[in-house]
Tab-separated table of C-alpha atoms and ligand atoms in Angstrom:
chain	number	residue	atom	x	y	z
A	1	UNK	CA	-10.660	15.593	7.401
A	2	UNK	CA	-10.053	14.138	3.950
A	3	UNK	CA	-8.826	10.667	4.844
A	4	UNK	CA	-8.283	8.663	8.028
A	5	UNK	CA	-5.820	5.807	7.597
A	6	UNK	CA	-5.965	3.260	10.380
A	7	UNK	CA	-2.543	2.011	11.405
A	8	UNK	CA	-2.911	-1.399	13.067
A	9	UNK	CA	-0.799	-2.151	16.121
A	10	UNK	CA	2.807	-3.063	15.146
A	11	UNK	CA	2.289	-1.988	11.504
A	12	UNK	CA	2.967	1.060	9.317
A	13	UNK	CA	0.940	3.052	6.798
A	14	UNK	CA	1.687	6.032	4.592
A	15	UNK	CA	0.282	8.706	2.298
A	16	UNK	CA	1.529	10.851	-0.556
A	17	UNK	CA	0.720	14.447	0.380
A	18	UNK	CA	1.182	17.742	-1.441
A	19	UNK	CA	2.930	20.800	-0.094
A	20	UNK	CA	0.527	22.715	2.132
A	21	UNK	CA	-1.338	19.601	3.294
A	22	UNK	CA	-1.785	19.101	7.025
A	23	UNK	CA	-1.738	15.615	8.464
A	24	UNK	CA	-1.941	14.235	11.966
A	25	UNK	CA	-0.493	11.263	13.824
A	26	UNK	CA	-3.023	10.025	16.390
A	27	UNK	CA	-2.365	7.794	19.395
A	28	UNK	CA	-5.802	6.143	19.460
A	29	UNK	CA	-5.510	4.220	22.740
A	30	UNK	CA	-2.705	6.084	24.543
A	31	UNK	CA	0.905	5.290	25.659
A	32	UNK	CA	1.909	4.470	22.081
A	33	UNK	CA	4.966	5.782	20.249
A	34	UNK	CA	4.952	6.473	16.506
A	35	UNK	CA	7.837	6.696	14.075
A	36	UNK	CA	7.181	9.410	11.464
A	37	UNK	CA	9.208	9.574	8.239
A	38	UNK	CA	8.937	12.006	5.325
A	39	UNK	CA	10.588	11.588	1.901
A	40	UNK	CA	10.508	14.093	-0.957
A	41	UNK	CA	8.173	12.750	-3.630
A	42	UNK	CA	10.404	13.982	-6.450
A	43	UNK	CA	13.568	12.562	-4.948
A	44	UNK	CA	13.293	10.157	-1.999
A	45	UNK	CA	17.025	10.343	-1.338
A	46	UNK	CA	16.052	13.713	0.239
A	47	UNK	CA	14.195	13.087	3.511
A	48	UNK	CA	13.392	14.572	6.907
A	49	UNK	CA	16.690	14.453	8.770
A	50	UNK	CA	16.937	14.483	12.554
A	51	UNK	CA	20.531	15.682	12.679
A	52	UNK	CA	19.940	18.531	10.224
A	53	UNK	CA	16.739	19.490	12.062
A	54	UNK	CA	18.533	19.707	15.428
A	55	UNK	CA	20.971	22.182	13.847
A	56	UNK	CA	18.195	24.158	12.191
A	57	UNK	CA	16.025	24.615	15.296
A	58	UNK	CA	18.831	24.575	17.877
A	59	UNK	CA	16.892	22.132	20.014
A	60	UNK	CA	16.539	18.359	20.467
A	61	UNK	CA	13.047	18.566	18.928
A	62	UNK	CA	11.187	21.437	17.218
A	63	UNK	CA	8.380	23.282	18.977
A	64	UNK	CA	4.979	24.225	17.536
A	65	UNK	CA	5.586	26.528	14.580
A	66	UNK	CA	9.084	25.200	13.997
A	67	UNK	CA	10.239	23.066	11.107
A	68	UNK	CA	11.879	19.758	10.303
A	69	UNK	CA	14.400	20.035	7.492
A	70	UNK	CA	15.822	17.552	5.045
A	71	UNK	CA	19.349	16.261	4.594
A	72	UNK	CA	19.617	19.118	2.036
A	73	UNK	CA	18.488	21.547	4.784
A	74	UNK	CA	15.186	22.419	3.121
A	75	UNK	CA	12.022	22.655	5.289
A	76	UNK	CA	9.853	19.592	4.745
A	77	UNK	CA	7.426	19.546	7.727
A	78	UNK	CA	6.181	22.135	10.235
A	79	UNK	CA	4.527	21.276	13.578
A	80	UNK	CA	1.228	23.122	13.628
A	81	UNK	CA	-0.550	21.585	16.625
A	82	UNK	CA	0.216	19.180	19.458
A	83	UNK	CA	-2.472	17.978	21.870
A	84	UNK	CA	-0.128	15.474	23.527
A	85	UNK	CA	1.980	16.178	26.642
A	86	UNK	CA	4.696	17.246	24.199
A	87	UNK	CA	7.259	14.511	24.851
A	88	UNK	CA	8.869	13.481	21.563
A	89	UNK	CA	12.267	12.099	20.586
A	90	UNK	CA	14.653	12.688	17.733
A	91	UNK	CA	17.750	10.919	19.124
A	92	UNK	CA	17.187	7.204	18.657
A	93	UNK	CA	17.201	5.004	15.564
A	94	UNK	CA	14.144	3.105	14.343
A	95	UNK	CA	13.824	-0.336	15.888
A	96	UNK	CA	14.933	-3.073	13.502
A	97	UNK	CA	15.358	-6.867	13.509
A	98	UNK	CA	18.863	-6.681	14.974
A	99	UNK	CA	17.646	-4.479	17.839
A	100	UNK	CA	15.220	-7.216	18.836
A	101	UNK	CA	17.841	-9.952	18.473
A	102	UNK	CA	20.100	-7.967	20.815
A	103	UNK	CA	17.188	-7.703	23.262
A	104	UNK	CA	16.961	-11.502	23.322
A	105	UNK	CA	14.047	-12.090	20.943
A	106	UNK	CA	14.606	-15.492	19.267
A	107	UNK	CA	12.117	-15.315	16.369
A	108	UNK	CA	10.980	-12.651	13.900
A	109	UNK	CA	9.668	-9.486	15.521
A	110	UNK	CA	7.953	-6.634	13.716
A	111	UNK	CA	10.005	-3.416	13.568
A	112	UNK	CA	9.638	0.181	12.477
A	113	UNK	CA	12.423	-0.306	9.925
A	114	UNK	CA	10.575	-3.164	8.191
A	115	UNK	CA	7.270	-1.275	8.460
A	116	UNK	CA	8.826	1.708	6.675
A	117	UNK	CA	10.430	-0.428	3.980
A	118	UNK	CA	7.147	-2.245	3.319
A	119	UNK	CA	5.133	0.990	2.970
A	120	UNK	CA	7.705	2.633	0.678
A	121	UNK	CA	7.920	-0.571	-1.433
A	122	UNK	CA	4.173	-0.359	-1.924
A	123	UNK	CA	4.704	3.204	-3.208
A	124	UNK	CA	7.242	1.788	-5.651
A	125	UNK	CA	10.119	3.332	-3.700
A	126	UNK	CA	11.936	0.338	-2.298
A	127	UNK	CA	15.364	1.961	-2.673
A	128	UNK	CA	15.199	4.270	0.319
A	129	UNK	CA	17.669	4.890	3.073
A	130	UNK	CA	16.195	4.351	6.572
A	131	UNK	CA	16.599	7.740	8.253
A	132	UNK	CA	16.562	8.406	11.937
A	133	UNK	CA	12.835	8.852	12.645
A	134	UNK	CA	10.762	11.597	14.187
A	135	UNK	CA	9.713	9.588	17.243
A	136	UNK	CA	6.405	11.159	18.209
A	137	UNK	CA	5.037	10.633	21.733
A	138	UNK	CA	8.315	8.874	22.624
A	139	UNK	CA	9.452	9.604	26.163
A	140	UNK	CA	13.197	9.043	26.298
A	141	UNK	CA	14.548	11.896	28.429
A	142	UNK	CA	18.235	12.788	28.561
A	143	UNK	CA	19.192	12.620	32.255
A	144	UNK	CA	21.630	14.921	34.009
A	145	UNK	CA	24.532	12.506	33.646
A	146	UNK	CA	23.946	12.225	29.890
A	147	UNK	CA	22.227	8.859	30.014
A	148	UNK	CA	18.907	8.043	28.304
A	149	UNK	CA	15.907	6.652	30.130
A	150	UNK	CA	13.336	4.498	28.297
A	151	UNK	CA	10.045	5.560	29.853
A	152	UNK	CA	6.429	4.791	28.856
A	153	UNK	CA	4.759	7.319	26.606
A	154	UNK	CA	2.662	9.878	28.457
A	155	UNK	CA	-0.037	10.185	25.783
A	156	UNK	CA	-3.726	9.837	26.532
A	157	UNK	CA	-6.227	8.204	24.157
A	158	UNK	CA	-6.777	10.434	21.148
A	159	UNK	CA	-3.721	12.640	21.610
A	160	UNK	CA	-2.256	13.822	18.328
A	161	UNK	CA	0.446	15.869	16.665
A	162	UNK	CA	-0.308	17.754	13.453
A	163	UNK	CA	2.205	18.631	10.744
A	164	UNK	CA	2.022	20.658	7.550
A	165	UNK	CA	3.981	19.349	4.604
A	166	UNK	CA	6.244	22.010	3.056
A	167	UNK	CA	7.190	19.841	0.076
A	168	UNK	CA	5.297	17.169	-1.826
A	169	UNK	CA	6.256	14.116	0.167
A	170	UNK	CA	5.584	10.572	1.193
A	171	UNK	CA	4.766	10.443	4.891
A	172	UNK	CA	4.913	7.183	6.819
A	173	UNK	CA	3.708	6.428	10.355
A	174	UNK	CA	4.822	3.219	12.072
A	175	UNK	CA	3.007	2.195	15.251
A	176	UNK	CA	6.160	1.093	17.049
A	177	UNK	CA	6.001	-2.642	17.938
A	178	UNK	CA	8.525	-2.302	20.762
A	179	UNK	CA	7.308	-4.519	23.623
A	180	UNK	CA	10.624	-5.436	25.280
A	181	UNK	CA	11.566	-2.015	26.640
A	182	UNK	CA	8.847	0.093	28.248
A	183	UNK	CA	8.331	2.954	25.758
A	184	UNK	CA	4.887	1.606	24.689
A	185	UNK	CA	4.097	0.449	28.210
A	186	UNK	CA	4.911	-3.061	26.834
A	187	UNK	CA	1.573	-3.078	25.024
A	188	UNK	CA	1.797	-1.844	21.412
A	189	UNK	CA	-1.535	-0.503	20.167
A	190	UNK	CA	-3.001	0.989	16.992
A	191	UNK	CA	-2.615	4.519	15.689
A	192	UNK	CA	-4.148	6.604	12.890
A	193	UNK	CA	-2.772	8.852	10.164
A	194	UNK	CA	-5.319	11.585	9.366
A	195	UNK	CA	-4.910	13.693	6.221
A	196	UNK	CA	-6.660	17.007	6.875
A	197	UNK	CA	-6.502	18.788	3.472
A	198	UNK	CA	-7.314	17.592	-0.027
B	201	ZN	ZN1	9.887	0.999	16.682
């Protein structure tokens, strides 16, 4: 491992990685969802796109060996390993301040949208769109009647998912601060972003 970036509970962190670099999102304590984003370093208006990826892989979420593509339909990430139970989501938007207002929160509440914007601002890239995330470890099954169910993550402490970057890109991991619905078992905890190649 080249670098382990601790992601405190409810916060986000990122790294600039080169094509060919593997990196890993780790659920350190278990039952924690992470929002993963990837933006092309050369042109951050090109980013990992959930809707284009669903078309590309013909599934709701890629399997090991399959790729996430950008809004220009170019491969940007490949899943190379997954030690988690394999429940991930690519259907729901990042949580944001309005989401928490609508859930009845009266004061400021951390969100994956603000975490992403803060990390990208620190990279000097404040002008990004907020794409639909790659919601790792997020257990929101589609039920038989078409409805979504917001269930706690099934991850155990130390579970991880490993990606390989196919383009030079900024990758961001937000430890989702959602504590109103049950996806983090109402107890948001820390994560880690491990860069595996130099
Ligand atoms: Zn979130």
